[in-house]
Short mmCIF file of C-alpha atoms in Angstrom, two decimals:
data_model
loop_
_atom_site.label_atom_id
_atom_site.label_comp_id
_atom_site.label_asym_id
_atom_site.label_seq_id
_atom_site.Cartn_x
_atom_site.Cartn_y
_atom_site.Cartn_z
CA MET A 260 126.78 -9.05 -68.51
CA THR A 261 127.45 -5.23 -67.74
CA ALA A 262 128.99 -4.74 -64.62
CA PRO A 263 126.42 -2.91 -61.78
CA LEU A 264 126.96 0.89 -61.35
CA THR A 265 128.65 1.24 -57.90
CA LEU A 266 129.04 4.56 -56.07
CA PRO A 267 131.71 5.10 -54.10
CA ALA A 268 131.59 5.27 -50.29
CA THR A 269 131.70 8.83 -48.67
CA THR A 270 135.22 9.93 -47.08
CA VAL A 271 132.74 11.96 -44.34
CA PRO A 272 133.22 10.93 -40.97
CA ASP A 273 130.57 9.74 -38.52
CA PRO A 274 130.04 13.68 -36.34
CA ALA A 275 129.27 11.43 -33.69
CA GLU A 276 133.14 10.80 -33.50
CA ALA A 277 134.75 14.15 -33.97
CA PRO A 278 136.17 16.00 -30.43
CA GLY A 279 134.01 17.65 -28.57
CA LEU A 280 134.60 21.45 -28.26
CA ARG A 281 133.29 23.79 -26.07
CA TRP A 282 130.93 26.76 -28.09
CA GLY A 283 129.93 30.13 -28.05
CA VAL A 284 127.43 31.66 -30.09
CA ILE A 285 126.88 35.20 -31.14
CA ALA A 286 123.22 36.36 -31.98
CA PRO A 287 120.92 33.61 -30.99
CA GLY A 288 118.12 33.55 -33.63
CA GLY A 289 116.52 30.90 -35.55
CA ILE A 290 119.35 29.41 -37.34
CA ALA A 291 121.47 29.69 -34.06
CA ARG A 292 118.67 27.26 -32.69
CA ASN A 293 119.41 24.42 -35.23
CA PHE A 294 122.95 24.56 -35.00
CA ILE A 295 123.18 24.11 -31.31
CA GLY A 296 120.33 21.87 -31.35
CA THR A 297 121.87 19.88 -33.99
CA MET A 298 125.51 20.18 -32.02
CA HIS A 299 123.73 18.49 -28.81
CA ALA A 300 121.84 15.74 -30.55
CA ALA A 301 124.59 14.71 -33.01
CA THR A 302 127.95 15.80 -32.02
CA ALA A 303 130.10 15.68 -28.94
CA SER A 304 130.42 19.55 -28.78
CA ARG A 305 128.43 21.54 -26.28
CA LEU A 306 127.43 25.28 -25.84
CA VAL A 307 128.82 27.28 -23.04
CA ALA A 308 128.52 30.76 -23.70
CA VAL A 309 125.82 33.33 -25.48
CA CYS A 310 126.35 36.57 -26.75
CA SER A 311 123.53 38.94 -27.79
CA ARG A 312 122.52 42.61 -27.65
CA SER A 313 119.69 41.70 -25.31
CA LEU A 314 120.89 39.77 -22.24
CA GLU A 315 117.31 38.52 -21.52
CA ARG A 316 117.59 36.96 -24.97
CA ALA A 317 120.93 35.35 -24.56
CA GLN A 318 119.51 33.75 -20.91
CA VAL A 319 116.65 32.45 -22.60
CA PHE A 320 118.58 30.49 -25.34
CA ALA A 321 121.17 29.37 -22.71
CA GLY A 322 118.25 28.05 -20.79
CA ASP A 323 116.56 26.21 -23.77
CA PHE A 324 119.90 24.46 -24.57
CA GLU A 325 120.81 23.42 -21.06
CA SER A 326 123.13 19.88 -21.60
CA ASP A 327 124.98 17.55 -19.89
CA ALA A 328 127.59 20.29 -19.66
CA GLY A 329 125.34 22.73 -17.49
CA CYS A 330 123.83 25.66 -19.00
CA ALA A 331 125.58 28.15 -20.97
CA HIS A 332 126.61 31.79 -19.73
CA ALA A 333 124.90 34.42 -21.26
CA TYR A 334 126.46 37.90 -22.07
CA ALA A 335 125.41 40.91 -23.74
CA ASN A 336 129.05 42.35 -23.83
CA ILE A 337 130.98 40.85 -26.63
CA ASP A 338 134.34 41.29 -24.78
CA GLU A 339 133.05 39.73 -21.79
CA PHE A 340 131.85 36.89 -23.53
CA LEU A 341 135.03 36.50 -25.73
CA ALA A 342 136.66 36.41 -22.06
CA HIS A 343 134.76 33.39 -21.16
CA GLU A 344 136.94 30.63 -19.40
CA GLY A 345 137.70 27.74 -21.78
CA LEU A 346 135.67 29.14 -25.06
CA GLU A 347 137.34 26.87 -27.88
CA ALA A 348 135.13 28.24 -30.77
CA VAL A 349 132.37 30.57 -31.77
CA TYR A 350 129.67 30.53 -34.32
CA VAL A 351 128.34 34.03 -35.72
CA ALA A 352 124.89 33.73 -36.46
CA SER A 353 124.18 37.55 -37.22
CA PRO A 354 122.30 38.95 -40.28
CA HIS A 355 124.97 38.91 -43.08
CA ALA A 356 125.84 42.74 -42.72
CA GLN A 357 127.04 41.96 -39.09
CA HIS A 358 129.06 38.96 -39.82
CA PHE A 359 132.36 40.56 -40.91
CA ALA A 360 132.48 42.96 -37.45
CA LEU A 361 131.66 40.24 -35.40
CA ALA A 362 133.96 37.82 -36.73
CA LYS A 363 136.88 40.09 -37.09
CA LYS A 364 136.38 40.68 -33.11
CA VAL A 365 136.44 36.99 -32.62
CA LEU A 366 139.57 36.59 -34.64
CA GLU A 367 141.15 39.48 -32.71
CA ALA A 368 140.59 37.28 -29.64
CA GLY A 369 142.50 34.67 -30.95
CA ILE A 370 139.31 32.28 -31.19
CA PRO A 371 138.37 30.11 -33.96
CA VAL A 372 135.31 31.33 -35.67
CA VAL A 373 132.71 29.41 -38.08
CA ILE A 374 130.64 31.85 -39.81
CA GLU A 375 127.15 31.25 -40.91
CA LYS A 376 127.14 31.60 -44.85
CA PRO A 377 127.29 33.82 -46.69
CA MET A 378 130.68 34.39 -44.70
CA THR A 379 130.65 38.36 -45.13
CA LEU A 380 128.89 40.41 -47.87
CA ASN A 381 131.99 40.24 -50.25
CA ALA A 382 135.07 39.02 -50.98
CA ASP A 383 137.40 41.51 -49.97
CA GLN A 384 136.04 41.21 -46.02
CA ALA A 385 136.48 37.51 -46.34
CA ARG A 386 139.68 37.59 -47.63
CA GLU A 387 140.75 40.18 -44.31
CA LEU A 388 139.41 37.35 -41.96
CA PHE A 389 141.29 34.72 -43.74
CA ALA A 390 144.07 36.70 -43.26
CA LEU A 391 143.40 37.51 -39.82
CA GLY A 392 143.12 33.86 -38.96
CA ARG A 393 146.66 33.28 -40.24
CA GLU A 394 147.89 36.42 -38.36
CA LYS A 395 146.16 34.79 -34.86
CA GLY A 396 146.67 31.28 -35.53
CA ALA A 397 142.64 30.84 -35.41
CA TYR A 398 140.73 28.60 -37.22
CA VAL A 399 138.28 30.19 -40.06
CA GLN A 400 135.39 28.31 -41.52
CA GLU A 401 132.05 29.58 -43.87
CA ALA A 402 129.14 27.24 -42.65
CA MET A 403 128.49 26.36 -46.02
CA TRP A 404 126.47 23.30 -44.44
CA SER A 405 126.12 21.51 -47.59
CA CYS A 406 129.57 21.20 -48.88
CA PHE A 407 130.38 19.22 -45.44
CA MET A 408 127.38 16.68 -46.08
CA PRO A 409 127.89 13.23 -47.62
CA HIS A 410 126.19 13.57 -50.55
CA TYR A 411 128.19 16.12 -51.73
CA ASP A 412 131.06 14.33 -51.05
CA VAL A 413 129.91 11.41 -53.22
CA ILE A 414 128.59 13.90 -55.83
CA ARG A 415 132.35 14.92 -56.26
CA GLN A 416 133.85 11.56 -56.07
CA VAL A 417 131.16 10.21 -59.17
CA ILE A 418 132.54 13.29 -61.15
CA GLU A 419 136.29 13.05 -60.75
CA SER A 420 135.91 9.13 -61.37
CA GLY A 421 134.69 9.90 -64.89
CA VAL A 422 131.52 7.75 -64.73
CA ILE A 423 129.63 10.57 -66.44
CA GLY A 424 132.10 11.54 -68.75
CA GLU A 425 133.34 14.98 -68.86
CA VAL A 426 131.35 17.54 -67.29
CA THR A 427 129.60 19.94 -69.59
CA ALA A 428 126.83 21.80 -67.68
CA VAL A 429 125.87 22.52 -63.90
CA ILE A 430 122.26 23.62 -63.72
CA ALA A 431 120.64 24.78 -60.12
CA ASP A 432 118.17 26.76 -58.60
CA HIS A 433 116.69 28.38 -55.56
CA CYS A 434 113.74 30.62 -55.60
CA GLN A 435 111.55 31.23 -52.71
CA TYR A 436 108.54 33.36 -52.53
CA PHE A 437 108.40 36.26 -49.99
CA PRO A 438 105.69 39.10 -49.88
CA PHE A 439 107.27 42.32 -50.11
CA ASP A 440 107.96 43.86 -46.82
CA PRO A 441 110.63 46.29 -46.63
CA GLU A 442 111.25 45.75 -42.89
CA HIS A 443 112.19 41.97 -43.39
CA ARG A 444 115.64 41.23 -43.48
CA LEU A 445 115.54 40.13 -47.22
CA TYR A 446 114.53 43.16 -48.58
CA ALA A 447 116.73 45.60 -46.25
CA PRO A 448 120.05 46.42 -47.99
CA GLU A 449 121.54 47.59 -44.47
CA LEU A 450 121.31 43.86 -43.47
CA GLY A 451 122.88 42.59 -46.59
CA GLY A 452 119.42 41.57 -48.19
CA GLY A 453 118.44 40.19 -51.50
CA ALA A 454 117.73 36.99 -53.04
CA LEU A 455 121.60 36.20 -54.20
CA LEU A 456 123.59 36.20 -50.67
CA ASP A 457 120.63 34.45 -48.68
CA LEU A 458 119.25 31.90 -51.27
CA GLY A 459 121.32 32.14 -54.69
CA VAL A 460 124.88 31.09 -52.33
CA TYR A 461 123.37 27.50 -52.48
CA PRO A 462 123.17 26.68 -56.33
CA LEU A 463 126.57 28.62 -56.99
CA ALA A 464 128.35 26.87 -54.19
CA PHE A 465 126.76 23.75 -55.64
CA ALA A 466 128.10 24.87 -59.27
CA HIS A 467 131.20 25.91 -58.05
CA TRP A 468 131.73 22.22 -55.89
CA ALA A 469 131.07 20.58 -59.41
CA ALA A 470 132.69 22.81 -61.94
CA GLY A 471 135.09 24.65 -60.23
CA SER A 472 135.49 28.59 -60.39
CA PRO A 473 134.17 30.53 -63.45
CA LYS A 474 136.16 32.38 -65.76
CA GLN A 475 133.30 34.38 -67.37
CA VAL A 476 130.20 35.32 -65.16
CA HIS A 477 127.21 36.68 -66.98
CA ALA A 478 123.83 37.94 -65.06
CA THR A 479 120.23 39.34 -65.25
CA GLY A 480 118.00 40.44 -62.63
CA THR A 481 115.44 42.73 -61.10
CA LEU A 482 115.51 44.65 -58.21
CA THR A 483 112.73 45.49 -55.40
CA ALA A 484 111.70 48.87 -54.28
CA THR A 485 114.61 48.75 -51.93
CA GLY A 486 117.23 47.97 -53.92
CA VAL A 487 118.08 44.62 -53.55
CA ASP A 488 117.92 41.70 -56.28
CA GLU A 489 114.75 40.02 -56.41
CA MET A 490 115.19 37.71 -59.27
CA VAL A 491 118.39 36.87 -60.88
CA SER A 492 119.55 34.68 -63.46
CA ILE A 493 123.38 33.65 -63.79
CA SER A 494 125.53 31.82 -65.91
CA GLY A 495 128.62 30.87 -65.79
CA LEU A 496 131.87 29.12 -68.02
CA SER A 497 134.46 26.90 -66.16
CA GLY A 498 136.95 25.41 -68.58
CA ARG A 499 134.69 23.64 -71.07
CA THR A 500 131.70 23.33 -68.48
CA VAL A 501 128.69 25.73 -68.70
CA TYR A 502 126.57 26.74 -65.70
CA ALA A 503 122.94 27.94 -64.90
CA VAL A 504 121.70 29.10 -62.00
CA GLN A 505 118.79 31.08 -61.00
CA THR A 506 117.56 32.39 -57.52
CA GLY A 507 114.88 34.93 -56.46
CA LEU A 508 112.25 35.87 -53.72
CA GLY A 509 109.58 36.33 -56.14
CA ALA A 510 108.61 33.07 -57.15
CA ARG A 511 109.24 29.43 -55.82
CA SER A 512 111.10 27.25 -58.23
CA SER A 513 111.97 23.26 -58.20
CA VAL A 514 115.05 23.64 -55.72
CA GLU A 515 116.61 20.97 -57.83
CA ALA A 516 120.49 20.32 -59.33
CA HIS A 517 121.79 18.77 -61.96
CA VAL A 518 125.32 17.81 -63.53
CA LEU A 519 125.55 16.99 -67.31
CA GLY A 520 128.08 14.92 -68.77
CA THR A 521 129.12 13.51 -71.92
CA ARG A 522 128.30 9.49 -70.63
CA GLY A 523 125.77 10.42 -68.11
CA LYS A 524 124.07 12.88 -65.35
CA ILE A 525 123.56 13.45 -61.90
CA ASP A 526 120.15 14.71 -60.81
CA VAL A 527 119.59 15.63 -57.20
CA ASP A 528 116.28 15.53 -55.44
CA SER A 529 114.38 18.72 -54.58
CA TRP A 530 115.90 21.05 -51.81
CA PHE A 531 119.58 19.57 -53.09
CA PHE A 532 121.60 21.21 -50.58
CA VAL A 533 119.72 19.69 -47.45
CA PRO A 534 120.71 16.04 -46.67
CA ASN A 535 119.17 14.61 -49.67
CA SER A 536 119.10 11.52 -52.13
CA PHE A 537 120.81 11.87 -55.74
CA THR A 538 120.50 9.72 -59.02
CA VAL A 539 123.35 8.82 -61.23
CA THR A 540 122.43 7.70 -64.88
CA GLN A 541 125.27 6.42 -67.36
CA PHE A 542 123.79 6.62 -70.94
CA GLU A 543 123.60 3.71 -72.76
CA ALA A 544 125.41 1.37 -70.63
CA GLY A 545 123.32 -1.54 -70.12
CA ASP A 546 123.63 -4.74 -71.71
CA ASN A 547 121.10 -3.82 -74.36
CA GLY A 548 121.89 0.04 -74.63
CA GLU A 549 119.64 1.04 -71.97
CA ASP A 550 120.56 3.68 -69.54
CA VAL A 551 121.73 2.31 -65.94
CA THR A 552 121.21 4.17 -62.98
CA GLU A 553 122.16 4.06 -58.89
CA ARG A 554 120.82 6.32 -56.21
CA PHE A 555 122.16 7.53 -53.20
CA THR A 556 120.25 7.80 -49.67
CA TYR A 557 121.18 8.90 -46.28
CA GLU A 558 118.88 5.58 -45.16
CA ASP A 559 120.76 3.28 -47.57
CA SER A 560 124.47 4.61 -48.33
CA LEU A 561 126.12 5.79 -44.90
CA PRO A 562 128.24 3.82 -42.93
CA TYR A 563 126.71 5.48 -39.66
CA ALA A 564 123.20 7.11 -39.10
CA LEU A 565 122.18 10.51 -37.34
CA PRO A 566 119.83 10.73 -34.56
CA GLU A 567 116.25 11.07 -35.57
CA HIS A 568 114.97 14.45 -35.79
CA PRO A 569 111.99 15.06 -33.29
CA ASP A 570 110.51 17.53 -35.89
CA GLY A 571 111.15 15.55 -38.98
CA GLY A 572 113.80 17.90 -39.96
CA ASN A 573 117.59 17.01 -40.32
CA TYR A 574 120.44 17.44 -38.67
CA GLY A 575 122.71 18.33 -41.70
CA MET A 576 124.55 20.85 -39.52
CA ALA A 577 126.15 18.28 -37.77
CA PHE A 578 128.94 17.49 -40.39
CA GLU A 579 129.96 21.03 -40.54
CA ILE A 580 130.34 21.37 -36.87
CA ALA A 581 132.23 18.18 -37.02
CA GLU A 582 134.57 19.46 -39.63
CA ALA A 583 135.50 22.70 -37.60
CA ALA A 584 135.82 20.39 -34.31
CA ARG A 585 138.37 18.26 -35.95
CA ASN A 586 140.40 20.98 -37.55
CA ILE A 587 140.34 23.31 -34.48
CA ARG A 588 141.66 20.13 -31.94
CA ALA A 589 144.09 19.36 -35.05
CA GLY A 590 145.55 23.04 -35.12
CA LYS A 591 144.33 23.78 -38.90
CA LEU A 592 143.56 27.09 -39.95
CA GLU A 593 140.91 26.15 -42.29
CA SER A 594 139.00 23.23 -43.65
CA GLN A 595 140.13 21.35 -46.84
CA ARG A 596 136.55 20.55 -47.60
CA TRP A 597 135.39 24.29 -47.97
CA GLY A 598 138.19 26.75 -47.36
CA GLU A 599 139.15 29.93 -47.96
CA ARG A 600 139.76 29.13 -52.20
CA ASP A 601 135.85 28.11 -51.87
CA THR A 602 134.59 30.90 -50.10
CA LEU A 603 136.15 33.54 -52.03
CA ALA A 604 135.37 31.90 -55.35
CA VAL A 605 131.89 31.92 -54.49
CA LEU A 606 132.02 35.52 -53.07
CA GLU A 607 133.64 36.94 -56.13
CA VAL A 608 130.94 35.41 -58.40
CA MET A 609 128.19 37.03 -56.16
CA ASP A 610 130.25 40.46 -56.28
CA ARG A 611 130.39 40.42 -60.13
CA VAL A 612 126.54 39.57 -60.54
CA ARG A 613 125.55 42.19 -57.81
CA GLU A 614 127.97 44.73 -59.84
CA ILE A 615 126.05 43.63 -62.92
CA VAL A 616 122.30 43.91 -61.67
CA GLY A 617 123.16 47.01 -59.70
CA VAL A 618 123.34 45.88 -55.85
CA ARG A 619 125.55 47.69 -53.59
CA TYR A 620 125.01 47.71 -49.77
CA PRO A 621 125.69 50.63 -47.48
CA GLY A 622 129.09 50.84 -46.59
CA GLU A 623 130.54 49.20 -49.74
CA GLU A 624 133.33 51.28 -51.71
CA ASN A 625 132.47 52.71 -55.08
#
């Protein structure tokens, strides 16, 4: 009788058990609300300082996230914010084009920083930030939240175990429909707009996670009237593994990810980059030559549970927050789950794709 297909246990620790740090936030917008809301609900870390160009906005945000640590201090001046007593880490949640300058300011103050994805507009900027982090002895992490999650961890373990054989292809997509609006950040080149950096970073990161950095990159795409990428198709080759990535602002897609191997496959459910389920299939592995499957779910496959989200959403950011807290408290300068090598690999692919389709942001060198 054929042994059942058994998935490995995740190596991602319970976020609730990570050390609690005193955090600050720069740019208290929607993504920062998700980050701090998750932090307070699912980890021991707490918000102690908020920085915005609008003091009123910072004050409102601080009041909305008052916790057992009290109400965070609000600042409109970044130097005063960085001088806040006891600040242990900063989350940069601004539009893409501002990530580099703001994170550099944080690191120059010697404070660990977690930067919302994409970490910077291009690989050169990210390379400079990691180097500055080493110089200052300060931790640097890109907030590529999906790559800190348990299902990504188990997917990589399955691939490395050889259960699905040699990986021959990775297929992933992330397209959403946003009506053209030249005032919207996604259509604004000065804010690092376009599908690639905002949406395409997810399937590209998944492809890198599953198959490694590509040696060859090909792309085709269309541009908007404002000059940012609208729809992009990307193919790459990593060793003997091909990958196909679709991203765009002009249509909706299934938002799925698939890893194809010589002996099986992994199919990740729609919205693959949030805490989600996936199915592993071994071809013809049953007693009668039938395919054998096993399914991973957050409800049944984790040794711990995240708190229930009041709005039916998720607390997936808890894993990146906890990863940063553990590493900062341990004196490390980067994450081993998603560190400099990974961030640079994906940014280098996006740099090449933008070069091919003809997207250049203001201020980038020719």
